[in-house]
Coordinates of C-alpha atoms and ligand atoms in Angstrom, one line a residue:
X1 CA 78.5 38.8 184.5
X2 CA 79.9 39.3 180.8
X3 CA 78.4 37.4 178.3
X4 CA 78.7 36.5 174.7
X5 CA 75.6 37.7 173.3
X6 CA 75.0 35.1 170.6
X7 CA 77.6 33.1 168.5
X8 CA 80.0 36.0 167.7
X9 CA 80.6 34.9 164.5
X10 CA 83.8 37.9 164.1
X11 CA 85.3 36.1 166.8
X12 CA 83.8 32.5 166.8
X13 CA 83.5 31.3 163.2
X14 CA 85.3 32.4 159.9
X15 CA 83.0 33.3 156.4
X16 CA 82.9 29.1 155.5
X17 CA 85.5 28.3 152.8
X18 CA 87.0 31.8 153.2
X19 CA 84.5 32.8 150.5
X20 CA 82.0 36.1 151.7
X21 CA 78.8 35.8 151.0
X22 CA 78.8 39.9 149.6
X23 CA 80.7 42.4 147.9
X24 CA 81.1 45.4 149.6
X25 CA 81.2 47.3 146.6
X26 CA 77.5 46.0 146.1
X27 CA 76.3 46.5 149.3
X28 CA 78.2 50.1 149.2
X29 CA 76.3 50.8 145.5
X30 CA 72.6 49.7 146.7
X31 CA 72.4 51.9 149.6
X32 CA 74.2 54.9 147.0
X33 CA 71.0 54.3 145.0
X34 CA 68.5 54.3 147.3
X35 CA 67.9 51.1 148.1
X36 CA 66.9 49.5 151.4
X37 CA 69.8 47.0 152.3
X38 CA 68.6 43.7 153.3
X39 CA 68.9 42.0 157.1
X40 CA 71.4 39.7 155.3
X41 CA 73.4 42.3 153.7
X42 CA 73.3 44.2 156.9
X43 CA 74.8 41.2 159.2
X44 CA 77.5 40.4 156.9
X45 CA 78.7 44.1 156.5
X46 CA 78.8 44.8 160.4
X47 CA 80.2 41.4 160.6
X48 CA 83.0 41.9 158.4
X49 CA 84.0 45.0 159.0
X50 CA 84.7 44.3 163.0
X51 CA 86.7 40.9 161.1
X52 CA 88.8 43.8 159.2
X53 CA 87.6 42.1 155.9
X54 CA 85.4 45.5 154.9
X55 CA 88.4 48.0 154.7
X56 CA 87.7 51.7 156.4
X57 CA 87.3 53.3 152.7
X58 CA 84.8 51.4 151.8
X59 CA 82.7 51.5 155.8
X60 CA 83.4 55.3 154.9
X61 CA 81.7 55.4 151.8
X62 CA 78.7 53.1 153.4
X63 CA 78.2 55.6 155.9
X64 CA 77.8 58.4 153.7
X65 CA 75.7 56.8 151.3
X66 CA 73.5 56.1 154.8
X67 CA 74.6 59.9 155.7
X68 CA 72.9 61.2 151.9
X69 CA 70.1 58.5 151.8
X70 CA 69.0 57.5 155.4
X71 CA 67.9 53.9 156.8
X72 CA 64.2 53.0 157.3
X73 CA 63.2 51.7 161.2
X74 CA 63.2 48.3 160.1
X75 CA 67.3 48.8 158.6
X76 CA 68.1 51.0 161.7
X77 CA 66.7 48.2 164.1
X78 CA 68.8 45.5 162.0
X79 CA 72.0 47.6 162.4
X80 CA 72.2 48.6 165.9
X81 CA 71.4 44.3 166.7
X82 CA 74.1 43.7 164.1
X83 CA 76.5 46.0 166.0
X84 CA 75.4 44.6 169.6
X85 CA 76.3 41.4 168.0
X86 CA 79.1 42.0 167.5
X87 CA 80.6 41.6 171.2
X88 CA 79.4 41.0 174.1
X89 CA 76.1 41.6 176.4
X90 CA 76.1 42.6 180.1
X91 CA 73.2 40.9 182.3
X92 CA 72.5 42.7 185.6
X93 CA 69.4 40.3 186.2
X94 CA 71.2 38.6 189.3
X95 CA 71.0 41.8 191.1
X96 CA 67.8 41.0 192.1
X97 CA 66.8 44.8 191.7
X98 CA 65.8 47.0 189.1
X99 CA 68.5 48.9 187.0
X100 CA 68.0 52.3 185.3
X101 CA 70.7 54.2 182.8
X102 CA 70.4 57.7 181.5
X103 CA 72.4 58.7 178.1
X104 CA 73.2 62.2 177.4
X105 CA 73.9 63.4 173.6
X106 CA 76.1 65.7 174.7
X107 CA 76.4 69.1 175.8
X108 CA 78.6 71.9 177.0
X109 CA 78.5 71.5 181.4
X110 CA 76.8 68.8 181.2
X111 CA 78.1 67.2 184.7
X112 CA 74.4 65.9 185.4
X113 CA 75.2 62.3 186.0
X114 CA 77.6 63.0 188.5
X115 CA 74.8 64.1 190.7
X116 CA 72.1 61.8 189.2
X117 CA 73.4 58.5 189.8
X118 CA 74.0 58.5 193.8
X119 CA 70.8 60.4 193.8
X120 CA 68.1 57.5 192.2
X121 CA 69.9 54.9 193.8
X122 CA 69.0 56.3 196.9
X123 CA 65.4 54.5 195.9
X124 CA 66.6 51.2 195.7
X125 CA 67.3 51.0 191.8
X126 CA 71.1 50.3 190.5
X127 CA 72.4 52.4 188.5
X128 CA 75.4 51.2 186.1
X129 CA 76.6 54.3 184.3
X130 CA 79.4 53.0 182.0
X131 CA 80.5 56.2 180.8
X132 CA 83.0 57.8 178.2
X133 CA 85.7 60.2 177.9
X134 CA 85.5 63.6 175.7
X135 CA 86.0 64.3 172.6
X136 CA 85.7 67.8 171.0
X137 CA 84.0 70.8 172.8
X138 CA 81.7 68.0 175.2
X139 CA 82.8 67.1 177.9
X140 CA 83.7 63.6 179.0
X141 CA 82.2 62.1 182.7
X142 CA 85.2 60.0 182.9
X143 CA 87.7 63.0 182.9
X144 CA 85.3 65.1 185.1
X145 CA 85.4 62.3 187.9
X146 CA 89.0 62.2 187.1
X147 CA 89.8 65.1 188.8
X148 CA 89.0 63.6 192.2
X149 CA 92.6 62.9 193.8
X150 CA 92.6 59.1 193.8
X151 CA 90.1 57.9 191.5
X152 CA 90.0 55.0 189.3
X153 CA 88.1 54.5 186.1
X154 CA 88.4 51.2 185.2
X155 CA 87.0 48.4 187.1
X156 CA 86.7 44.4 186.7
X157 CA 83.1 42.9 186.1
X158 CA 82.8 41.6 189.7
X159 CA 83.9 45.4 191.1
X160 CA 81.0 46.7 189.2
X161 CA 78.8 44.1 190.0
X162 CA 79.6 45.1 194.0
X163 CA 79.1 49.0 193.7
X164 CA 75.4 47.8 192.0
X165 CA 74.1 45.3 194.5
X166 CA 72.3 45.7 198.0
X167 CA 75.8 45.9 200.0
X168 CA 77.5 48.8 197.9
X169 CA 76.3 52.0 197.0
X170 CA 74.1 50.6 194.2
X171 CA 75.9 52.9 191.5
X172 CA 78.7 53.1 190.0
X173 CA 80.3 55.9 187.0
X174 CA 83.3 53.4 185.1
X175 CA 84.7 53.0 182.2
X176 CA 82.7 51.0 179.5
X177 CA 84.6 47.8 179.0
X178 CA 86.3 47.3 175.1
X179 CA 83.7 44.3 174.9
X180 CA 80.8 46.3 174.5
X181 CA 79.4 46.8 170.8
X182 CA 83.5 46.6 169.5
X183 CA 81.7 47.2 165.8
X184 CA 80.3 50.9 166.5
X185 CA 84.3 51.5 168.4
X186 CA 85.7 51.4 165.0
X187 CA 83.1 52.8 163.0
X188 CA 82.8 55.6 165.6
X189 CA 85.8 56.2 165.4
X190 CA 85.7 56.7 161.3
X191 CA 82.7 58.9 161.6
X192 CA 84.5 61.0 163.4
X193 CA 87.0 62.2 160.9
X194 CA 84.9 61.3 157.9
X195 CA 82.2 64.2 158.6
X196 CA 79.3 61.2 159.4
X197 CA 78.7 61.7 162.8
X198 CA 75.5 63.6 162.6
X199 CA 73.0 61.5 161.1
X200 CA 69.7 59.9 163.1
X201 CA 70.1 56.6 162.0
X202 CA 73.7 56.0 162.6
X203 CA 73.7 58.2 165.7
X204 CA 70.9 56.2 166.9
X205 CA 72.0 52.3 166.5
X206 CA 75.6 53.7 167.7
X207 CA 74.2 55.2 171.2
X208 CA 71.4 51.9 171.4
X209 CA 73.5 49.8 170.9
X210 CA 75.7 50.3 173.4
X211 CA 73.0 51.0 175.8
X212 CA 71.1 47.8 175.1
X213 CA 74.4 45.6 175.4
X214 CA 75.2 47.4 178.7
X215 CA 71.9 45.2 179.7
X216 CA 70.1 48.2 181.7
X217 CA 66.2 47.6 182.5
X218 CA 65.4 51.1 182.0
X219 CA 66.8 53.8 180.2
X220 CA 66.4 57.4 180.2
X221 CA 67.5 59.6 177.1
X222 CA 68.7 63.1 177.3
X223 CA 68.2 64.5 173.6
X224 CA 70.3 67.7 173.8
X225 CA 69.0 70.2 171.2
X226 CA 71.1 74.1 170.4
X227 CA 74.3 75.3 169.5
X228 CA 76.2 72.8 171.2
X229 CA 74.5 69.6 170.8
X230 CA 74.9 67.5 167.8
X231 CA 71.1 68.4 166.5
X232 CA 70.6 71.7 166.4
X233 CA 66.7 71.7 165.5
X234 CA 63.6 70.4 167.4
X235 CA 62.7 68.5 164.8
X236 CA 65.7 66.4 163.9
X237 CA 66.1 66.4 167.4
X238 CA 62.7 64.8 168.1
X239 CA 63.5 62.3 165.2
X240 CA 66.6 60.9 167.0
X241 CA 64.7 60.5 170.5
X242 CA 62.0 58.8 168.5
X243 CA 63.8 56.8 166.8
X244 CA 65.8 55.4 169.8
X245 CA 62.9 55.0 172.1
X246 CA 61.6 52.8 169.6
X247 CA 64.6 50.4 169.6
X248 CA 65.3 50.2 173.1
X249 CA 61.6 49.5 173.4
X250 CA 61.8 46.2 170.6
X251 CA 65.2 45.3 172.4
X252 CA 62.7 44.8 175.6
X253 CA 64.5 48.4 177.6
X254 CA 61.4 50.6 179.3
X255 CA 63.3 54.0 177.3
X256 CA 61.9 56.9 177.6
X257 CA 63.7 60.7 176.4
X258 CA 63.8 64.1 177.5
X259 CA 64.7 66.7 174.6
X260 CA 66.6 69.4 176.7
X261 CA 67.8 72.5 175.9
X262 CA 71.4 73.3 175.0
X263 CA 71.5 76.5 173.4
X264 CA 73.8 77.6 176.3
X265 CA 75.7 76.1 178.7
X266 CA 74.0 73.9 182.0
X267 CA 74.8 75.3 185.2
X268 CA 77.6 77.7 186.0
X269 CA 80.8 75.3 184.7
X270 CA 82.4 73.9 181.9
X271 CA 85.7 71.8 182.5
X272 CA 86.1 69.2 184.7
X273 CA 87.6 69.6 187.9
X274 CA 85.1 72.9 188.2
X275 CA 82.1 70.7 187.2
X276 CA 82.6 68.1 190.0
X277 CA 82.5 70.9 192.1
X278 CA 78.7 72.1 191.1
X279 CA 77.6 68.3 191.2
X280 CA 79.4 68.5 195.0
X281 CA 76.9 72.0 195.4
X282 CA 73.7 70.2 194.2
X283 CA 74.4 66.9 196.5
X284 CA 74.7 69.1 199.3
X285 CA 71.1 70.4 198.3
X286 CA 72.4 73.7 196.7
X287 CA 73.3 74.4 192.6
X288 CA 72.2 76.3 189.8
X289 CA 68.4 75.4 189.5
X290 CA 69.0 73.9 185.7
X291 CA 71.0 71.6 187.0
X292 CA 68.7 70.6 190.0
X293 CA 65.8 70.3 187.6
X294 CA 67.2 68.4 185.1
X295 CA 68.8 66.3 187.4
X296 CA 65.3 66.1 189.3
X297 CA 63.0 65.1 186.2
X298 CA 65.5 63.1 185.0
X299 CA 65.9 60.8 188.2
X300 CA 61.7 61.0 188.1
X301 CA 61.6 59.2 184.4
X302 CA 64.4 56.8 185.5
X303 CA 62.6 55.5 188.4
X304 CA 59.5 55.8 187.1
X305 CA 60.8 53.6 183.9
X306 CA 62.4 50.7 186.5
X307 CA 58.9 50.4 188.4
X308 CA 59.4 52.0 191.7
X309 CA 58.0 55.4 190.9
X310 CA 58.9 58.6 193.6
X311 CA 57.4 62.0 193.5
X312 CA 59.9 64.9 192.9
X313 CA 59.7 66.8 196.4
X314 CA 60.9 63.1 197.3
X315 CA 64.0 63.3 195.1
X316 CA 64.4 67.3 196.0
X317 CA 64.8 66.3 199.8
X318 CA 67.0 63.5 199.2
X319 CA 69.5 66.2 197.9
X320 CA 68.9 68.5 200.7
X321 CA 69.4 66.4 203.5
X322 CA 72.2 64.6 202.3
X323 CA 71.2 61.4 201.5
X324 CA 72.4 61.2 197.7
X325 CA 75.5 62.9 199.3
X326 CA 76.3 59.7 200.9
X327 CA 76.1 57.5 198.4
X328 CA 78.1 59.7 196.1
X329 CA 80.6 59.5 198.7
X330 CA 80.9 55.5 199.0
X331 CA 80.9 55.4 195.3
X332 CA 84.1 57.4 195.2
X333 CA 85.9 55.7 198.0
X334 CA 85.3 52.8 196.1
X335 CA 86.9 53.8 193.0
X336 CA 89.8 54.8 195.6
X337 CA 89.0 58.5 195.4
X338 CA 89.1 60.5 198.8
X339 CA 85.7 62.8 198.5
X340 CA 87.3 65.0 201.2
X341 CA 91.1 65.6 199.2
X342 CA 90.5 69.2 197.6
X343 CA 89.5 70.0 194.0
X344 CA 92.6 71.2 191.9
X345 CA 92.4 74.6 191.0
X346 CA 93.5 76.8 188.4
X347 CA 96.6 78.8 188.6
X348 CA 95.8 81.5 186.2
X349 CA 92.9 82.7 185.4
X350 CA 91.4 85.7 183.2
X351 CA 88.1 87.7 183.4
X352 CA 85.6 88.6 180.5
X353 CA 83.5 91.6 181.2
X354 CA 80.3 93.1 180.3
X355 CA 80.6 96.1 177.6
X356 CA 77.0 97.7 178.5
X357 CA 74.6 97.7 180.5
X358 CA 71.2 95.5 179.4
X359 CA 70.3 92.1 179.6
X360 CA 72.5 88.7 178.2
X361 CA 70.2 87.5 175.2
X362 CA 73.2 84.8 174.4
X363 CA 75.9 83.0 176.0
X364 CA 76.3 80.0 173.3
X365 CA 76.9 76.4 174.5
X366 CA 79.4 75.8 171.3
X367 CA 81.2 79.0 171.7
X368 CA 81.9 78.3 175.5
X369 CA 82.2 74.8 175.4
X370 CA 85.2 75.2 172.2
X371 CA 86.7 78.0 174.4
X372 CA 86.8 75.0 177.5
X373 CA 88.2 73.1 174.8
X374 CA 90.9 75.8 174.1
X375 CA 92.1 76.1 178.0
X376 CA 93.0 72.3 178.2
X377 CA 89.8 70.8 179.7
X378 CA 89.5 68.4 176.4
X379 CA 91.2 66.2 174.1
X380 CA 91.6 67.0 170.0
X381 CA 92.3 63.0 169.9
X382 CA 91.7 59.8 172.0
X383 CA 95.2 59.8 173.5
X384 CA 95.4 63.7 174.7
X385 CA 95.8 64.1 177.7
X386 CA 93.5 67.0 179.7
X387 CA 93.9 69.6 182.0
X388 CA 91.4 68.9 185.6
X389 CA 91.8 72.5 186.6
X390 CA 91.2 73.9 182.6
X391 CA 87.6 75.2 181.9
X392 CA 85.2 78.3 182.0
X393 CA 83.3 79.6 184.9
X394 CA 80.1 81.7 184.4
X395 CA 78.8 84.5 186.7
X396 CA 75.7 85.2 184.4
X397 CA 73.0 83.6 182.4
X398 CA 70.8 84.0 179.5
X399 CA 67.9 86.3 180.6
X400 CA 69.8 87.9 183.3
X401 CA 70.0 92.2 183.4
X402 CA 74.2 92.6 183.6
X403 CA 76.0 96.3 184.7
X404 CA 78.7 97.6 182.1
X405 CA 82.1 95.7 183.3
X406 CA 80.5 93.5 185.4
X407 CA 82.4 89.9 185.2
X408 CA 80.4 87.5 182.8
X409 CA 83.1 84.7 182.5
X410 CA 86.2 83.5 184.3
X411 CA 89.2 81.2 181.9
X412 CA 90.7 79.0 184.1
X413 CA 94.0 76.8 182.9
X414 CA 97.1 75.9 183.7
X415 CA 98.7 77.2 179.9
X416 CA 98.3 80.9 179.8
X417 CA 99.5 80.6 176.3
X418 CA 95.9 79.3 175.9
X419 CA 93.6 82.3 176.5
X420 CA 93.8 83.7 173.2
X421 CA 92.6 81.2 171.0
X422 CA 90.1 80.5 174.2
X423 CA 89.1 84.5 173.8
X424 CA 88.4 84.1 170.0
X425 CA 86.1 81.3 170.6
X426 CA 84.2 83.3 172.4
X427 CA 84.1 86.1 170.2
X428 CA 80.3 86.2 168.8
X429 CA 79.2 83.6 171.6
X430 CA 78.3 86.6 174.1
X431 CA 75.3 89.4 173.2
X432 CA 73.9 91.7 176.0
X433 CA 70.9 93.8 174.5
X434 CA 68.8 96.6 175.7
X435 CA 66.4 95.8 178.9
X436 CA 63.1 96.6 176.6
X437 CA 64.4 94.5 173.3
X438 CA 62.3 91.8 172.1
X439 CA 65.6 89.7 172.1
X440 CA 65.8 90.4 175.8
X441 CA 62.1 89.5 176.5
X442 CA 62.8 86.1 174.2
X443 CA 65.6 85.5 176.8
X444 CA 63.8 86.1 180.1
X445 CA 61.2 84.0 178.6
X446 CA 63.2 80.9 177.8
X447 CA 65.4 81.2 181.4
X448 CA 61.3 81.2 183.3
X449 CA 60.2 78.1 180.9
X450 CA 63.3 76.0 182.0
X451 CA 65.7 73.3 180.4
X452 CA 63.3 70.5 179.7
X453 CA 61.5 71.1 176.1
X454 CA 59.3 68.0 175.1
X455 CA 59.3 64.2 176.6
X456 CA 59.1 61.6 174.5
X457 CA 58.0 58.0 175.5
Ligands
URA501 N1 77.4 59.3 170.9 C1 77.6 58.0 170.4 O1 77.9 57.1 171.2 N2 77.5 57.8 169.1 C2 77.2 58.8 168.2 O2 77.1 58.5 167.1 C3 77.0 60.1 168.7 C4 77.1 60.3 170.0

């Protein structure tokens, strides 16, 4: 099922002579003043820095020259083919059926493929969700799904290609193999402590071109936009979507985005083990509504985007009478997880109360998702481990009137010695104002208009 995409030339055939046909000083010096770097320039510098002859300082200073002076579309589409190049491509096509992918950004309780998945292959399209851990306040699906007693990550080509055809569940949630895109692993990884990460073109060919080498028909982008999403603005956040629907669209993937709202956390959990638990709630045709909606319009755009469109009191009753529920459960027993084994659960936990009476105008996505962070549920590095029973529980949201002392967040963890620093985080992340305050009519207003803020396609 795994294929080299094209001669690899970082594994297959050495620079000729030994001799490069660059300087990476040059190539560095170019994009530093202002210039657009050529498709040649581009090849070799991907190329050679997955061969480890570009050294980390100088990918560094590339991406920050791209980080001060941006790419155009033509650089950012040359870029993310440079990087799928640079491993290898998956091809679902002998499935006979369509596929369809969704990509989240990133967000604080953002559990949404857990639900998602079993739920549009219901409709006869495969879904093959290779999926990440966390790092930093969001949260990863892999350590989410984790929590189930039993269940198993990783999986060989020929496992995946089971759970996606007619006979298995026709999903599956797994581990992204190492083959996938190995350039944007290690310059990911280099972003990450080199203060690059947030920046539409490298953001953009780093997400595509994972996606595109993942060799999904259809993809479905959720654009988070707030506190605690990368982008923080509409606008920069519309640029990204744009910018990625355009080269999943020249790559030949139907790729559609959703700019969602994350100015506050989705649902009613943050940490893992308590997240499968609201997925569990919405496949059994209950949940917070932001989570059934977004779950709802985004399984509408991903089957809508493979061809075999279904309306959304389709998908609504496919929750309710348990028919998503099922395939959720076949894709966990095989991954060796027992969907009946009990959750884990916290063994202390502490309360944070309402100080007044009014309405909460702000419960922040960052502050609670740092604070989840805090309590064990993630890493500060790829080989932390995490808590499943670590995380933060809410019993209000945004646009909701609260009583004085009335519980507005439960800390859950196993390290008590963790609530402090989990407390501070949380320190300006809470506001309750007074019932007749324009903040509290701004809040009421954004909790009616719901979690889904502009579609692009
Ligand atoms: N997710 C990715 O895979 N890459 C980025 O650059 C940012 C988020």
């Amino acid at each position: 099922m795994t294929v080299p995409a094209f001669p690899n030339p970082a594994v297959d055939a050495p620079a000729p002579g030994g001799v490069e046909p660059f300087d990476a000083v040059d190539v560095i010096a170019a994009k530093r003043d202002g210039d657009r770097l050529t498709d040649a320039q581009i090849d070799w510098v991907i190329d050679a820095y997955t061969r480890g002859v570009v050294a980390d300082e100088q990918m560094s200073a590339l991406a920050m020259a791209i980080y001060l002076v941006g790419m155009d579309r033509g650089e950012i589409a040359r870029w993310t083919d440079a990087m799928i190049r640079s491993g290898q491509r998956m091809d679902f096509s002998c499935l006979g059926r369509p596929t369809a992918d969704k990509h989240s950004t990133g967000g604080v309780g953002d559990k949404i493929t857990l639900p998602l998945a079993p739920l549009v292959a219901v409709f006869g399209v495969s879904v093959p969700q290779l999926s990440g851990r966390g790092l930093g306040h969001t949260g990863g699906t892999l350590d989410k799904l984790e929590s189930i007693p039993g269940w198993r990550a990783a999986l060989s080509n020929d496992e995946i290609m089971s759970m996606l055809s007619a006979d298995g569940p026709g999903a599956v949630i797994c581990a992204a193999g190492s083959g996938l895109a190995p350039a944007d692993k290690k310059l990911y990884a280099l972003r990450d402590t080199t203060g690059t990460v947030s920046c539409v073109p490298l953001i953009a060919s780093s997400i595509m071109s994972k996606k595109i080498a993942e060799g999904t028909g259809a993809l479905v982008l959720d654009v988070k936009v707030g506190s605690g999403a990368f982008m923080k603005e509409l606008s920069q956040a519309r640029e990204l979507a744009e910018t990625m629907v355009a080269l999943g669209t020249d790559a030949g993937v139907v790729t559609r985005a959703l700019l969602t709202d994350m100015s506050t956390p989705l649902g009613l959990t943050a940490g893992n083990a308590l997240e499968v638990r609201e997925a569990l709630e919405v496949l059994s045709g209950g949940g917070p509504v932001d989570v059934v909606d977004l779950t709802v319009a985004l399984a509408v755009e991903m089957l809508d985007a493979a061809g075999r469109p279904v309306a959304e009191d389709e998908l609504r009753a496919a929750l309710g009478d348990g028919r998503a529920m099922d395939v959720w459960r076949e894709m966990i027993r095989r991954q060796d997880g027992d969907p009946d084994a009990p959750l884990p659960v916290a063994p202390e936990t502490e309360t944070i109360t309402a100080d007044a009476d009014g309405v909460l105008t702000r419960l922040d996505a960052l502050g609670v998702g740092v604070a989840a962070w805090r309590l064990g549920a993630g890493r500060a590095r790829k080989e932390d481990p995490v808590q499943a029973v670590a995380g933060v529980e809410l019993h209000a949201k945004p646009g909701e009137a609260v009583r004085a002392g009335q519980p507005l967040l439960t800390l859950h963890t196993a390290t008590p010695e963790r609530f402090a620093r989990a407390r501070a985080a949380l320190a300006d992340a809470i506001v309750v104002s007074a019932p007749d305050s324009s903040e509290a009519r701004a809040a009421v207003a954004r909790r009616r208009s719901g979690v889904v803020l502009d579609r692009i396609v």
